[in-house]
């Protein structure tokens, strides 16, 4: 976290948790409109994107965007796979 932003550890914490929380809280209102296949593909693309952004980002704000992508992927992937587990 200190390599992303020296003074703002709180910013890194919020970027790492807020998108996850938003997806999990709003998911019941829109998950039934989006297929599992699309959600998993979106989570996969978000994870690849986050790895590239954090690795090759030039400044702290770009890297924070990568951390937010990882958090978004985590919320979307976890909620989707947990819901899918009930089928199997």
PDB file of C-alpha atoms in Angstrom, residues 43-87:
ATOM      1  CA  UNK A  43     -14.698 -10.970 -13.322  1.00  0.00           C
ATOM      2  CA  UNK A  44     -11.921 -12.645 -15.309  1.00  0.00           C
ATOM      3  CA  UNK A  45     -11.347  -9.594 -17.475  1.00  0.00           C
ATOM      4  CA  UNK A  46     -11.370  -7.324 -14.421  1.00  0.00           C
ATOM      5  CA  UNK A  47      -8.712  -9.451 -12.723  1.00  0.00           C
ATOM      6  CA  UNK A  48      -6.440  -9.425 -15.763  1.00  0.00           C
ATOM      7  CA  UNK A  49      -7.001  -5.689 -16.127  1.00  0.00           C
ATOM      8  CA  UNK A  50      -6.207  -5.022 -12.490  1.00  0.00           C
ATOM      9  CA  UNK A  51      -2.945  -6.960 -12.663  1.00  0.00           C
ATOM     10  CA  UNK A  52      -1.839  -5.000 -15.730  1.00  0.00           C
ATOM     11  CA  UNK A  53      -2.877  -1.635 -14.285  1.00  0.00           C
ATOM     12  CA  UNK A  54      -1.103  -2.160 -10.961  1.00  0.00           C
ATOM     13  CA  UNK A  55       2.029  -3.593 -12.589  1.00  0.00           C
ATOM     14  CA  UNK A  56       2.435  -0.981 -15.306  1.00  0.00           C
ATOM     15  CA  UNK A  57       0.704   2.031 -13.755  1.00  0.00           C
ATOM     16  CA  UNK A  58       2.822   5.170 -13.737  1.00  0.00           C
ATOM     17  CA  UNK A  59       1.386   7.039 -10.752  1.00  0.00           C
ATOM     18  CA  UNK A  60      -0.561   6.338  -7.587  1.00  0.00           C
ATOM     19  CA  UNK A  61      -4.015   7.235  -8.872  1.00  0.00           C
ATOM     20  CA  UNK A  62      -3.742   4.824 -11.776  1.00  0.00           C
ATOM     21  CA  UNK A  63      -2.633   2.082  -9.402  1.00  0.00           C
ATOM     22  CA  UNK A  64      -5.587   2.895  -7.138  1.00  0.00           C
ATOM     23  CA  UNK A  65      -7.816   2.261 -10.145  1.00  0.00           C
ATOM     24  CA  UNK A  66      -6.184  -1.166 -10.450  1.00  0.00           C
ATOM     25  CA  UNK A  67      -6.862  -1.891  -6.781  1.00  0.00           C
ATOM     26  CA  UNK A  68     -10.491  -0.845  -7.287  1.00  0.00           C
ATOM     27  CA  UNK A  69     -10.742  -3.226 -10.282  1.00  0.00           C
ATOM     28  CA  UNK A  70      -9.471  -6.052  -8.068  1.00  0.00           C
ATOM     29  CA  UNK A  71     -12.055  -5.218  -5.431  1.00  0.00           C
ATOM     30  CA  UNK A  72     -14.823  -5.083  -8.012  1.00  0.00           C
ATOM     31  CA  UNK A  73     -13.717  -8.453  -9.379  1.00  0.00           C
ATOM     32  CA  UNK A  74     -13.637  -9.919  -5.909  1.00  0.00           C
ATOM     33  CA  UNK A  75     -17.169  -8.861  -5.102  1.00  0.00           C
ATOM     34  CA  UNK A  76     -18.574  -9.921  -8.448  1.00  0.00           C
ATOM     35  CA  UNK A  77     -16.743 -13.249  -8.562  1.00  0.00           C
ATOM     36  CA  UNK A  78     -17.408 -14.226  -4.976  1.00  0.00           C
ATOM     37  CA  UNK A  79     -21.113 -13.432  -5.061  1.00  0.00           C
ATOM     38  CA  UNK A  80     -21.576 -15.149  -8.429  1.00  0.00           C
ATOM     39  CA  UNK A  81     -19.695 -18.321  -7.552  1.00  0.00           C
ATOM     40  CA  UNK A  82     -21.321 -18.581  -4.145  1.00  0.00           C
ATOM     41  CA  UNK A  83     -24.752 -18.318  -5.764  1.00  0.00           C
ATOM     42  CA  UNK A  84     -23.760 -20.837  -8.425  1.00  0.00           C
ATOM     43  CA  UNK A  85     -22.656 -23.306  -5.741  1.00  0.00           C
ATOM     44  CA  UNK A  86     -26.280 -23.831  -4.764  1.00  0.00           C
ATOM     45  CA  UNK A  87     -26.912 -25.481  -8.159  1.00  0.00           C
TER      46      UNK A  87
END
